[in-house]
Short mmCIF file of C-alpha atoms and ligand atoms in Angstrom, two decimals:
data_model
loop_
_atom_site.label_atom_id
_atom_site.label_comp_id
_atom_site.label_asym_id
_atom_site.label_seq_id
_atom_site.Cartn_x
_atom_site.Cartn_y
_atom_site.Cartn_z
CA MET A 1 46.63 115.57 78.12
CA LEU A 2 43.63 114.24 76.65
CA SER A 3 40.84 113.73 78.69
CA ARG A 4 37.73 111.59 77.63
CA ARG A 5 35.71 108.39 77.66
CA ALA A 6 37.41 107.24 74.49
CA PHE A 7 40.81 108.37 73.62
CA ALA A 8 41.69 110.46 70.98
CA GLY A 9 44.17 109.26 68.67
CA LEU A 10 47.93 111.40 67.55
CA VAL A 11 49.32 112.39 64.73
CA ALA A 12 52.50 114.78 65.17
CA GLY A 13 51.67 115.14 68.77
CA ALA A 14 47.96 116.92 67.45
CA ALA A 15 44.74 115.48 69.22
CA PHE A 16 42.18 114.44 67.19
CA ALA A 17 39.25 112.19 66.77
CA ALA A 18 36.82 111.49 64.44
CA ALA A 19 34.36 113.95 63.16
CA ASP A 20 31.68 111.30 62.90
CA ALA A 21 32.49 108.79 65.62
CA ARG A 22 29.94 106.21 65.74
CA PRO A 23 30.21 104.66 69.58
CA MET A 24 31.16 100.70 68.91
CA PHE A 25 29.07 99.98 71.84
CA ALA A 26 25.01 101.35 71.94
CA HIS A 27 24.57 102.26 75.27
CA GLN A 28 27.51 104.44 74.94
CA PRO A 29 27.10 108.39 74.24
CA LYS A 30 28.79 109.77 70.65
CA SER A 31 32.06 111.05 71.01
CA ALA A 32 31.74 114.93 71.57
CA THR A 33 35.14 115.68 69.51
CA VAL A 34 34.44 117.37 65.58
CA ARG A 35 38.14 117.68 65.12
CA PRO A 36 37.70 116.00 61.02
CA LEU A 37 40.03 112.82 61.17
CA PRO A 38 43.10 113.25 58.85
CA LEU A 39 42.69 109.69 57.53
CA ALA A 40 46.14 108.00 57.17
CA ALA A 41 46.85 106.09 53.87
CA ARG A 42 44.95 102.63 54.87
CA PRO A 43 42.59 100.12 54.27
CA LEU A 44 39.12 100.74 55.94
CA PRO A 45 35.58 98.75 55.86
CA THR A 46 33.09 99.72 53.82
CA PRO A 47 29.61 99.97 55.03
CA ALA A 48 28.50 96.29 54.26
CA GLN A 49 31.69 95.23 55.66
CA LEU A 50 30.64 97.07 58.77
CA ALA A 51 27.65 95.94 59.00
CA TRP A 52 28.83 92.76 58.69
CA GLN A 53 31.45 92.81 61.25
CA ARG A 54 28.84 94.30 63.80
CA ASP A 55 26.40 91.25 63.43
CA GLU A 56 29.23 89.65 65.73
CA PHE A 57 27.17 86.19 65.23
CA ALA A 58 25.48 84.16 62.10
CA LEU A 59 23.74 80.78 61.95
CA PHE A 60 24.99 78.67 58.98
CA LEU A 61 22.30 76.17 58.37
CA HIS A 62 23.48 73.02 56.57
CA PHE A 63 20.37 71.60 54.78
CA GLY A 64 19.97 69.49 51.55
CA VAL A 65 20.08 66.19 49.91
CA ASN A 66 22.72 64.62 52.48
CA THR A 67 20.61 65.14 55.38
CA PHE A 68 18.39 62.11 53.88
CA THR A 69 21.30 60.38 52.59
CA ASN A 70 23.68 60.87 56.45
CA ARG A 71 26.66 61.97 54.29
CA GLU A 72 28.81 65.33 54.51
CA TRP A 73 29.14 65.62 50.38
CA GLY A 74 26.84 64.48 48.41
CA ASP A 75 27.92 63.15 44.67
CA GLY A 76 24.90 64.23 42.28
CA THR A 77 23.52 61.52 41.80
CA GLU A 78 20.85 61.29 45.05
CA ASP A 79 17.53 61.37 43.59
CA PRO A 80 15.77 64.16 44.32
CA SER A 81 12.70 62.10 45.45
CA ILE A 82 14.79 61.58 48.87
CA PHE A 83 14.21 65.28 49.48
CA ASN A 84 10.90 65.75 51.99
CA PRO A 85 11.33 67.14 55.58
CA SER A 86 7.50 66.79 56.17
CA LEU A 87 7.89 68.87 59.16
CA LEU A 88 9.36 71.73 57.51
CA ASP A 89 9.16 75.50 59.90
CA CYS A 90 11.78 77.83 59.15
CA GLY A 91 10.03 79.86 61.55
CA GLN A 92 11.55 77.31 64.22
CA TRP A 93 15.00 78.01 62.37
CA ALA A 94 14.04 81.59 62.48
CA ARG A 95 13.19 81.54 66.13
CA ALA A 96 16.37 79.59 67.14
CA ALA A 97 18.97 81.56 65.33
CA ARG A 98 17.10 85.23 67.04
CA ALA A 99 17.22 83.46 70.31
CA ALA A 100 21.05 82.77 70.28
CA GLY A 101 21.24 85.74 69.72
CA ALA A 102 22.59 85.86 65.74
CA ARG A 103 21.67 88.26 63.77
CA ALA A 104 21.94 86.72 60.14
CA VAL A 105 21.86 83.42 59.20
CA ILE A 106 23.05 81.46 55.56
CA LEU A 107 21.38 79.12 54.08
CA THR A 108 23.15 76.28 52.00
CA ALA A 109 20.67 76.82 49.15
CA LYS A 110 23.49 74.75 47.11
CA HIS A 111 25.64 72.11 48.03
CA HIS A 112 28.41 70.29 46.45
CA ASP A 113 25.63 67.51 45.33
CA GLY A 114 23.84 70.36 43.05
CA PHE A 115 20.62 70.37 44.59
CA CYS A 116 19.49 73.25 44.61
CA LEU A 117 16.35 74.21 47.48
CA TRP A 118 14.75 76.28 45.33
CA PRO A 119 13.55 75.42 42.26
CA SER A 120 15.65 76.28 39.51
CA LYS A 121 15.10 76.74 36.46
CA THR A 122 18.86 75.27 35.00
CA THR A 123 18.48 72.48 36.40
CA GLN A 124 15.91 69.37 37.55
CA HIS A 125 18.37 68.25 40.73
CA SER A 126 16.11 70.33 42.62
CA VAL A 127 12.93 70.70 45.05
CA ALA A 128 10.93 70.82 42.04
CA SER A 129 12.01 67.24 41.73
CA SER A 130 10.98 66.51 44.97
CA PRO A 131 7.78 65.03 47.08
CA TRP A 132 8.14 67.64 49.83
CA ARG A 133 5.49 70.27 49.53
CA SER A 134 4.24 68.47 46.16
CA GLY A 135 7.18 70.18 43.84
CA GLN A 136 5.68 73.23 44.41
CA GLY A 137 8.45 74.22 47.56
CA ASP A 138 11.12 76.96 48.23
CA VAL A 139 13.68 76.45 51.39
CA VAL A 140 15.39 79.82 49.92
CA ARG A 141 12.45 81.52 49.99
CA GLU A 142 11.11 80.28 52.90
CA CYS A 143 13.90 80.14 54.65
CA SER A 144 14.64 84.18 52.94
CA ASP A 145 11.32 85.20 54.58
CA ALA A 146 11.31 83.54 57.67
CA ALA A 147 14.81 85.16 58.89
CA ARG A 148 13.67 88.81 57.80
CA ALA A 149 10.71 88.39 59.96
CA GLU A 150 12.63 87.47 62.84
CA GLY A 151 14.95 90.41 61.66
CA LEU A 152 18.05 88.56 60.99
CA ARG A 153 19.40 89.17 57.56
CA VAL A 154 20.16 86.90 54.59
CA GLY A 155 22.97 85.30 53.53
CA LEU A 156 23.37 82.16 50.84
CA TYR A 157 25.84 79.49 50.38
CA CYS A 158 25.86 78.38 46.31
CA SER A 159 28.70 75.60 45.94
CA PRO A 160 30.94 76.45 43.06
CA TRP A 161 31.41 73.00 43.13
CA ASP A 162 28.78 71.21 41.56
CA ARG A 163 29.67 67.16 41.29
CA ASN A 164 25.51 67.09 39.91
CA ALA A 165 25.74 69.38 36.91
CA SER A 166 26.89 68.21 33.35
CA VAL A 167 28.41 70.90 32.37
CA TYR A 168 30.19 71.38 35.29
CA GLY A 169 34.03 71.09 33.62
CA ASP A 170 33.89 72.73 30.88
CA SER A 171 34.87 75.50 31.92
CA PRO A 172 32.73 78.28 29.78
CA ARG A 173 29.32 76.58 29.94
CA TYR A 174 29.40 76.16 33.59
CA ASN A 175 30.01 79.32 34.04
CA ASP A 176 26.74 80.47 32.47
CA PHE A 177 25.04 78.07 34.33
CA TYR A 178 26.91 78.86 37.75
CA ILE A 179 25.64 83.04 36.93
CA ALA A 180 22.16 81.79 36.08
CA GLN A 181 21.71 80.39 39.20
CA LEU A 182 23.46 83.21 41.30
CA THR A 183 21.13 85.62 39.33
CA GLU A 184 18.03 83.35 40.28
CA LEU A 185 19.31 83.62 43.83
CA LEU A 186 19.98 87.67 44.42
CA THR A 187 17.19 88.73 41.98
CA GLN A 188 13.81 86.58 43.25
CA TYR A 189 14.94 86.75 47.62
CA GLY A 190 15.12 90.31 48.45
CA ASP A 191 18.42 91.86 50.30
CA ILE A 192 20.74 89.46 50.30
CA ALA A 193 23.94 90.37 53.48
CA GLU A 194 26.24 87.74 52.17
CA VAL A 195 27.60 85.65 49.90
CA TRP A 196 28.94 82.74 50.81
CA PHE A 197 31.51 80.73 47.91
CA ASP A 198 33.46 77.63 49.88
CA GLY A 199 36.65 76.72 48.90
CA ALA A 200 36.12 72.89 48.00
CA ASN A 201 37.41 70.81 45.05
CA GLY A 202 37.69 67.24 45.93
CA GLU A 203 37.69 66.52 42.18
CA GLY A 204 40.78 63.82 41.75
CA PRO A 205 43.42 63.73 39.00
CA ASN A 206 40.89 62.31 36.00
CA GLY A 207 38.27 64.55 37.47
CA ARG A 208 36.44 67.68 36.10
CA ARG A 209 38.65 70.43 36.00
CA GLN A 210 36.35 73.82 35.95
CA VAL A 211 38.17 76.93 35.39
CA TYR A 212 35.85 79.28 37.97
CA ASP A 213 35.60 82.65 36.15
CA TRP A 214 35.96 84.85 39.56
CA PRO A 215 35.76 88.55 38.00
CA ARG A 216 32.88 87.42 36.36
CA ILE A 217 30.72 85.57 39.69
CA TRP A 218 32.17 88.40 42.17
CA GLY A 219 31.00 90.77 39.42
CA THR A 220 27.56 89.67 39.12
CA VAL A 221 27.54 89.59 42.83
CA ARG A 222 28.26 93.45 42.83
CA ARG A 223 25.93 94.28 40.04
CA LEU A 224 23.17 92.45 41.66
CA GLN A 225 23.17 92.84 45.44
CA PRO A 226 25.58 96.00 45.57
CA ASN A 227 25.75 95.83 49.73
CA ALA A 228 25.65 92.15 49.92
CA VAL A 229 29.61 91.16 51.35
CA MET A 230 30.80 88.22 49.88
CA PHE A 231 33.00 85.22 51.51
CA SER A 232 36.11 83.57 50.13
CA ASP A 233 38.88 81.92 51.06
CA ALA A 234 39.73 85.30 48.59
CA GLY A 235 37.41 88.07 49.90
CA PRO A 236 36.75 89.81 48.16
CA ASP A 237 35.05 91.38 51.21
CA VAL A 238 35.30 88.49 53.67
CA ARG A 239 37.93 86.16 54.21
CA TRP A 240 38.18 82.44 55.49
CA ILE A 241 39.84 82.18 58.55
CA GLY A 242 41.63 79.34 58.05
CA ASN A 243 40.31 76.83 59.43
CA GLU A 244 37.16 75.30 61.20
CA ARG A 245 37.82 74.68 64.29
CA GLY A 246 36.20 78.77 65.75
CA SER A 247 39.38 79.65 66.38
CA ALA A 248 40.65 83.10 64.62
CA GLY A 249 44.34 83.64 64.57
CA ASP A 250 46.23 86.00 67.27
CA PRO A 251 47.00 88.47 66.43
CA ASN A 252 44.21 89.03 63.83
CA TRP A 253 44.65 91.88 61.07
CA SER A 254 41.38 92.94 59.41
CA THR A 255 43.64 93.88 56.73
CA VAL A 256 45.45 91.08 53.63
CA ASN A 257 47.95 91.18 51.38
CA PRO A 258 45.87 90.43 48.32
CA ALA A 259 48.72 89.01 46.27
CA ILE A 260 48.92 85.91 48.76
CA VAL A 261 45.29 84.26 48.70
CA THR A 262 44.32 85.09 44.82
CA ALA A 263 41.15 82.62 44.88
CA PRO A 264 39.58 80.15 46.40
CA GLY A 265 40.45 76.65 47.05
CA VAL A 266 44.60 77.15 47.45
CA ASP A 267 46.12 75.43 50.10
CA GLY A 268 50.40 76.18 51.69
CA PRO A 269 51.59 77.81 54.96
CA GLU A 270 51.62 80.62 53.66
CA ILE A 271 47.83 81.00 52.82
CA ILE A 272 46.61 79.46 56.29
CA ARG A 273 49.03 81.95 58.11
CA SER A 274 47.60 85.16 55.73
CA LEU A 275 43.88 83.75 56.22
CA GLN A 276 44.77 83.19 60.31
CA HIS A 277 46.00 86.41 61.22
CA GLY A 278 45.24 88.80 57.81
CA ASP A 279 48.44 91.49 56.83
CA ARG A 280 49.86 94.05 59.04
CA ASP A 281 50.72 95.95 56.60
CA GLY A 282 47.61 94.60 54.07
CA THR A 283 46.60 96.75 51.37
CA VAL A 284 42.69 95.45 51.57
CA TRP A 285 40.49 95.53 54.18
CA ARG A 286 38.99 91.74 54.44
CA PRO A 287 37.91 91.20 58.24
CA GLY A 288 37.78 87.09 58.56
CA GLU A 289 34.68 85.09 59.44
CA THR A 290 35.24 81.68 61.61
CA ASP A 291 33.00 79.35 60.38
CA VAL A 292 32.53 76.21 62.82
CA SER A 293 29.35 74.07 63.36
CA ILE A 294 28.32 72.65 66.45
CA ARG A 295 28.53 69.55 65.56
CA PRO A 296 31.02 67.53 64.52
CA GLY A 297 29.90 67.35 61.05
CA TRP A 298 28.22 70.16 58.62
CA PHE A 299 25.24 68.65 57.95
CA HIS A 300 22.65 66.72 60.90
CA HIS A 301 23.12 63.05 61.41
CA ALA A 302 21.02 61.71 64.06
CA ALA A 303 24.51 59.52 65.25
CA GLU A 304 25.68 63.22 66.78
CA ASP A 305 22.94 64.06 68.07
CA ALA A 306 24.87 63.10 72.04
CA LYS A 307 27.44 65.07 69.97
CA VAL A 308 27.03 68.59 69.95
CA LYS A 309 29.57 71.25 71.67
CA SER A 310 28.94 71.70 74.79
CA VAL A 311 28.23 75.02 76.21
CA ASP A 312 31.72 75.56 77.50
CA ASP A 313 33.06 74.75 74.24
CA LEU A 314 30.90 77.58 72.43
CA VAL A 315 31.91 80.60 75.12
CA GLY A 316 35.52 79.34 74.02
CA ILE A 317 34.66 79.45 70.39
CA TRP A 318 32.98 82.94 71.75
CA PHE A 319 36.26 84.69 72.57
CA SER A 320 38.51 82.88 70.16
CA SER A 321 36.25 84.45 67.02
CA VAL A 322 34.29 87.55 67.95
CA GLY A 323 36.65 87.84 70.81
CA ARG A 324 39.67 88.14 68.44
CA ASN A 325 38.75 90.19 66.13
CA SER A 326 36.73 87.81 63.90
CA LYS A 327 32.76 87.27 63.37
CA LEU A 328 31.45 84.12 64.47
CA LEU A 329 29.27 82.25 61.83
CA LEU A 330 28.02 78.93 63.89
CA ASN A 331 27.04 76.21 62.04
CA VAL A 332 23.45 74.13 63.44
CA PRO A 333 22.04 72.14 60.49
CA PRO A 334 18.08 71.16 60.40
CA ALA A 335 17.59 67.72 60.72
CA ARG A 336 15.19 65.50 58.42
CA ASP A 337 12.29 66.56 59.65
CA GLY A 338 13.03 69.91 58.65
CA LEU A 339 13.34 70.96 62.12
CA ILE A 340 16.30 71.66 64.04
CA ALA A 341 16.84 69.37 67.04
CA ALA A 342 16.30 69.81 70.56
CA ALA A 343 19.59 69.86 71.58
CA ASP A 344 20.89 71.77 69.49
CA VAL A 345 17.72 74.21 70.53
CA ASN A 346 18.66 73.78 73.83
CA ARG A 347 22.21 73.88 73.51
CA LEU A 348 22.18 77.64 71.73
CA ARG A 349 19.57 78.79 74.30
CA GLU A 350 22.28 77.94 77.02
CA PHE A 351 25.03 79.64 74.80
CA ARG A 352 23.04 82.62 75.41
CA SER A 353 22.50 82.64 78.81
CA ALA A 354 26.23 81.72 79.21
CA ARG A 355 27.60 85.09 77.40
CA GLU A 356 24.58 86.98 79.46
CA ALA A 357 25.99 85.85 82.16
CA LEU A 358 29.41 86.85 81.15
CA PHE A 359 28.29 90.37 80.20
CA ALA A 360 25.58 91.07 82.46
CA ASP A 361 28.42 93.00 85.31
CA GLU A 362 29.31 96.06 83.61
CA LEU A 363 31.39 98.83 84.86
CA THR A 364 29.83 102.13 83.34
CA GLY A 365 30.26 105.10 83.40
CA LEU A 366 33.95 104.71 83.45
CA GLU A 367 36.29 108.11 82.95
CA TRP A 368 39.19 107.28 81.11
CA ALA A 369 42.44 110.04 81.18
CA TRP A 370 44.51 109.43 78.39
CA ARG A 371 48.28 110.74 78.11
CA VAL A 372 51.20 109.89 75.89
CA VAL A 373 53.77 108.22 77.49
CA PRO A 374 57.60 107.64 76.09
CA GLY A 375 58.29 105.38 73.60
CA ARG A 376 54.96 106.99 72.17
CA GLN A 377 52.94 104.88 73.61
CA LEU A 378 49.24 106.09 74.57
CA GLU A 379 47.93 105.60 78.59
CA GLY A 380 44.08 105.76 79.29
CA VAL A 381 43.66 105.30 82.98
CA ALA A 382 40.26 105.15 85.06
CA VAL A 383 39.09 105.16 88.78
CA LEU A 384 36.77 102.57 89.17
CA PRO A 385 33.98 103.39 92.15
CA ARG A 386 35.04 101.03 94.36
CA ALA A 387 37.42 97.83 94.12
CA THR A 388 35.48 95.63 92.17
CA ALA A 389 36.84 91.89 90.78
CA ILE A 390 37.13 91.93 86.92
CA SER A 391 36.79 89.00 84.49
CA VAL A 392 36.23 90.06 81.14
CA ILE A 393 37.72 93.32 79.21
CA ARG A 394 36.58 94.20 75.91
CA MET A 395 38.14 96.66 73.84
CA GLY A 396 37.32 98.02 70.28
CA GLU A 397 38.83 100.38 67.84
CA LEU A 398 36.28 102.77 66.03
CA ILE A 399 37.57 100.06 62.44
CA GLU A 400 35.82 103.18 60.02
CA HIS A 401 39.14 104.48 60.57
CA GLY A 402 40.84 101.46 59.98
CA GLN A 403 42.82 99.45 62.74
CA GLN A 404 45.83 101.01 64.19
CA VAL A 405 46.77 99.05 67.17
CA VAL A 406 49.73 96.59 67.48
CA ARG A 407 50.00 96.11 70.80
CA TYR A 408 48.37 96.76 73.94
CA ARG A 409 48.48 96.10 77.75
CA VAL A 410 46.23 96.23 80.81
CA ASP A 411 47.14 96.46 84.09
CA GLY A 412 44.69 97.01 87.50
CA ASP A 413 45.62 98.69 90.64
CA VAL A 414 45.60 95.67 92.68
CA GLY A 415 45.53 98.05 96.66
CA HIS A 416 48.00 101.49 97.17
CA GLY A 417 48.91 101.52 93.65
CA ALA A 418 50.71 98.31 92.72
CA TRP A 419 49.86 97.87 88.79
CA ARG A 420 49.45 94.58 88.30
CA GLU A 421 49.31 92.86 84.36
CA LEU A 422 45.53 91.52 83.80
CA SER A 423 46.65 90.78 80.32
CA ARG A 424 47.97 91.89 76.78
CA GLY A 425 47.89 91.17 72.89
CA GLU A 426 48.25 92.02 69.75
CA THR A 427 45.76 93.72 67.56
CA ILE A 428 42.54 94.64 68.65
CA GLY A 429 40.19 95.72 65.22
CA TYR A 430 36.56 95.58 65.66
CA CYS A 431 36.61 93.84 68.96
CA LYS A 432 39.26 92.50 71.30
CA MET A 433 38.41 90.20 74.49
CA ASP A 434 40.12 89.04 76.76
CA ARG A 435 38.74 86.61 79.61
CA LEU A 436 41.23 86.09 83.15
CA ALA A 437 41.47 82.42 84.35
CA VAL A 438 41.32 84.22 87.30
CA PRO A 439 38.93 87.28 88.07
CA VAL A 440 41.49 89.71 89.84
CA SER A 441 40.44 93.20 92.46
CA VAL A 442 41.42 96.31 91.07
CA THR A 443 40.70 99.90 92.25
CA ARG A 444 41.33 101.70 88.39
CA LEU A 445 42.23 99.87 85.09
CA ARG A 446 45.16 101.24 83.08
CA VAL A 447 45.31 100.78 78.88
CA THR A 448 48.77 101.43 77.46
CA ILE A 449 48.66 101.30 73.88
CA GLU A 450 52.57 100.09 73.62
CA GLU A 451 52.78 100.25 69.77
CA PHE A 452 50.08 101.34 66.90
CA LEU A 453 50.79 101.91 63.08
CA ASP A 454 50.21 105.46 61.99
CA SER A 455 47.35 106.76 63.79
CA PRO A 456 44.94 105.53 66.61
CA SER A 457 41.72 106.29 66.15
CA THR A 458 39.12 106.16 68.78
CA VAL A 459 39.91 102.88 71.51
CA LEU A 460 36.85 102.11 72.60
CA VAL A 461 37.19 100.24 76.44
CA ARG A 462 34.53 97.64 78.22
CA ALA A 463 35.47 96.16 82.10
CA PHE A 464 32.93 93.27 83.16
CA ALA A 465 32.95 92.31 86.56
CA ALA A 466 32.88 88.88 87.68
CA ARG A 467 29.55 87.12 89.24
CA THR A 468 29.87 86.69 92.70
C1 LIG B 501 33.33 73.34 52.63
C2 LIG B 501 32.37 72.68 52.66
O1 LIG B 501 33.14 71.38 51.66
C3 LIG B 501 32.08 71.50 53.93
O2 LIG B 501 31.43 70.14 53.36
C4 LIG B 501 30.81 72.71 54.35
O3 LIG B 501 30.02 72.95 53.82
C5 LIG B 501 32.07 73.74 55.23
C6 LIG B 501 31.41 75.30 55.70
O4 LIG B 501 32.22 74.80 53.31
O5 LIG B 501 34.40 73.27 51.67
#
């Protein structure tokens, strides 16, 4: 029988735990076990992917000429003179992000209109041609400096689809152009944590058809920012979650079969399934990022100021993204004056308060006693100091050692040894959160890992009491 806070896995009946078991949750003590982990032949995250996942929550900032034209997709013919965010204060963006509990921001350095928020040498279609700061300004610089000053990591979105570039569609020339833009972004603005490649392309049948040189593009990012993760439908490091509603698949594997989604911007039911759920037997570690806007649109439109998502909606998204082994990238678009509107700033603050309330009363110090039960299942039981109404259960695998849990169940002792099922699910990964519709008062908790792949690594279980 294994008895420790976090259980160790089992291989051929032998107990083990990770030698370097880093606690997933800061307050929990390091596992005392020192026996080396016999790593199964399963994909594992890189340090950059681990850091990305541990951020849990990042803010997306859609800002550019669309902010001034009131559009979602610009066509590249915008006059740069319309870009004049007279009160622009990236410190306000960064403070709002930090106050919301985000650990990174991702800025649209270039959207599909091709307008660059930095003074790129590759094009006239940029802030340098605008009246803002007399053409001397650089939003990428101000935003990245402000974010770092608030302790946030920086990511950049640079749209491959470019409706302004005259060389777009002349594939070799545009690939050179795009690589030159990425090179500017990845060499002049310090450490970049994430590079975001969206898959949109609205060129019609007579449109310009660009063949992107993805191996070269990805190779350039790897060379210039080796610690950055690259996001796209096809990764290579982080995959799109397959919708823009804030809903990760359930189950959600961080592993994928790389033969299913091979390039950004390709559609189809099997592709969306793989993006949503990952692939249990996938050979590549490519966790899903859930991007969703706090408003109906990605860019700020004054007409949507009253349509900012409610706190309940945002909390629901928290559970269907972070709570389903994904990471939340919540878009909060700055307005024309260069500031995030008060409605959004306030909502972000309320969202944080709502999360703090949900997770305020953690049952700390629970001792989990783990044992093997017939049928290759593992069961952990913890006795609560007193009967407590449980409202949320948060579990996490030590994903440094891969994702292993296929199915689990959580029961509570509702009195005199009567077990009642509280939740069940498929996959845990970095984080699985189950919110009980009605809090249940229990004296003991029991977690059963009903099925795992080859060798489950440490699973940490946290329980939160309902606020009375
Ligand atoms: C999509 C774009 O077309 C949208 O405008 C937005 O940027 C979204 C996050 O990605 O591909």
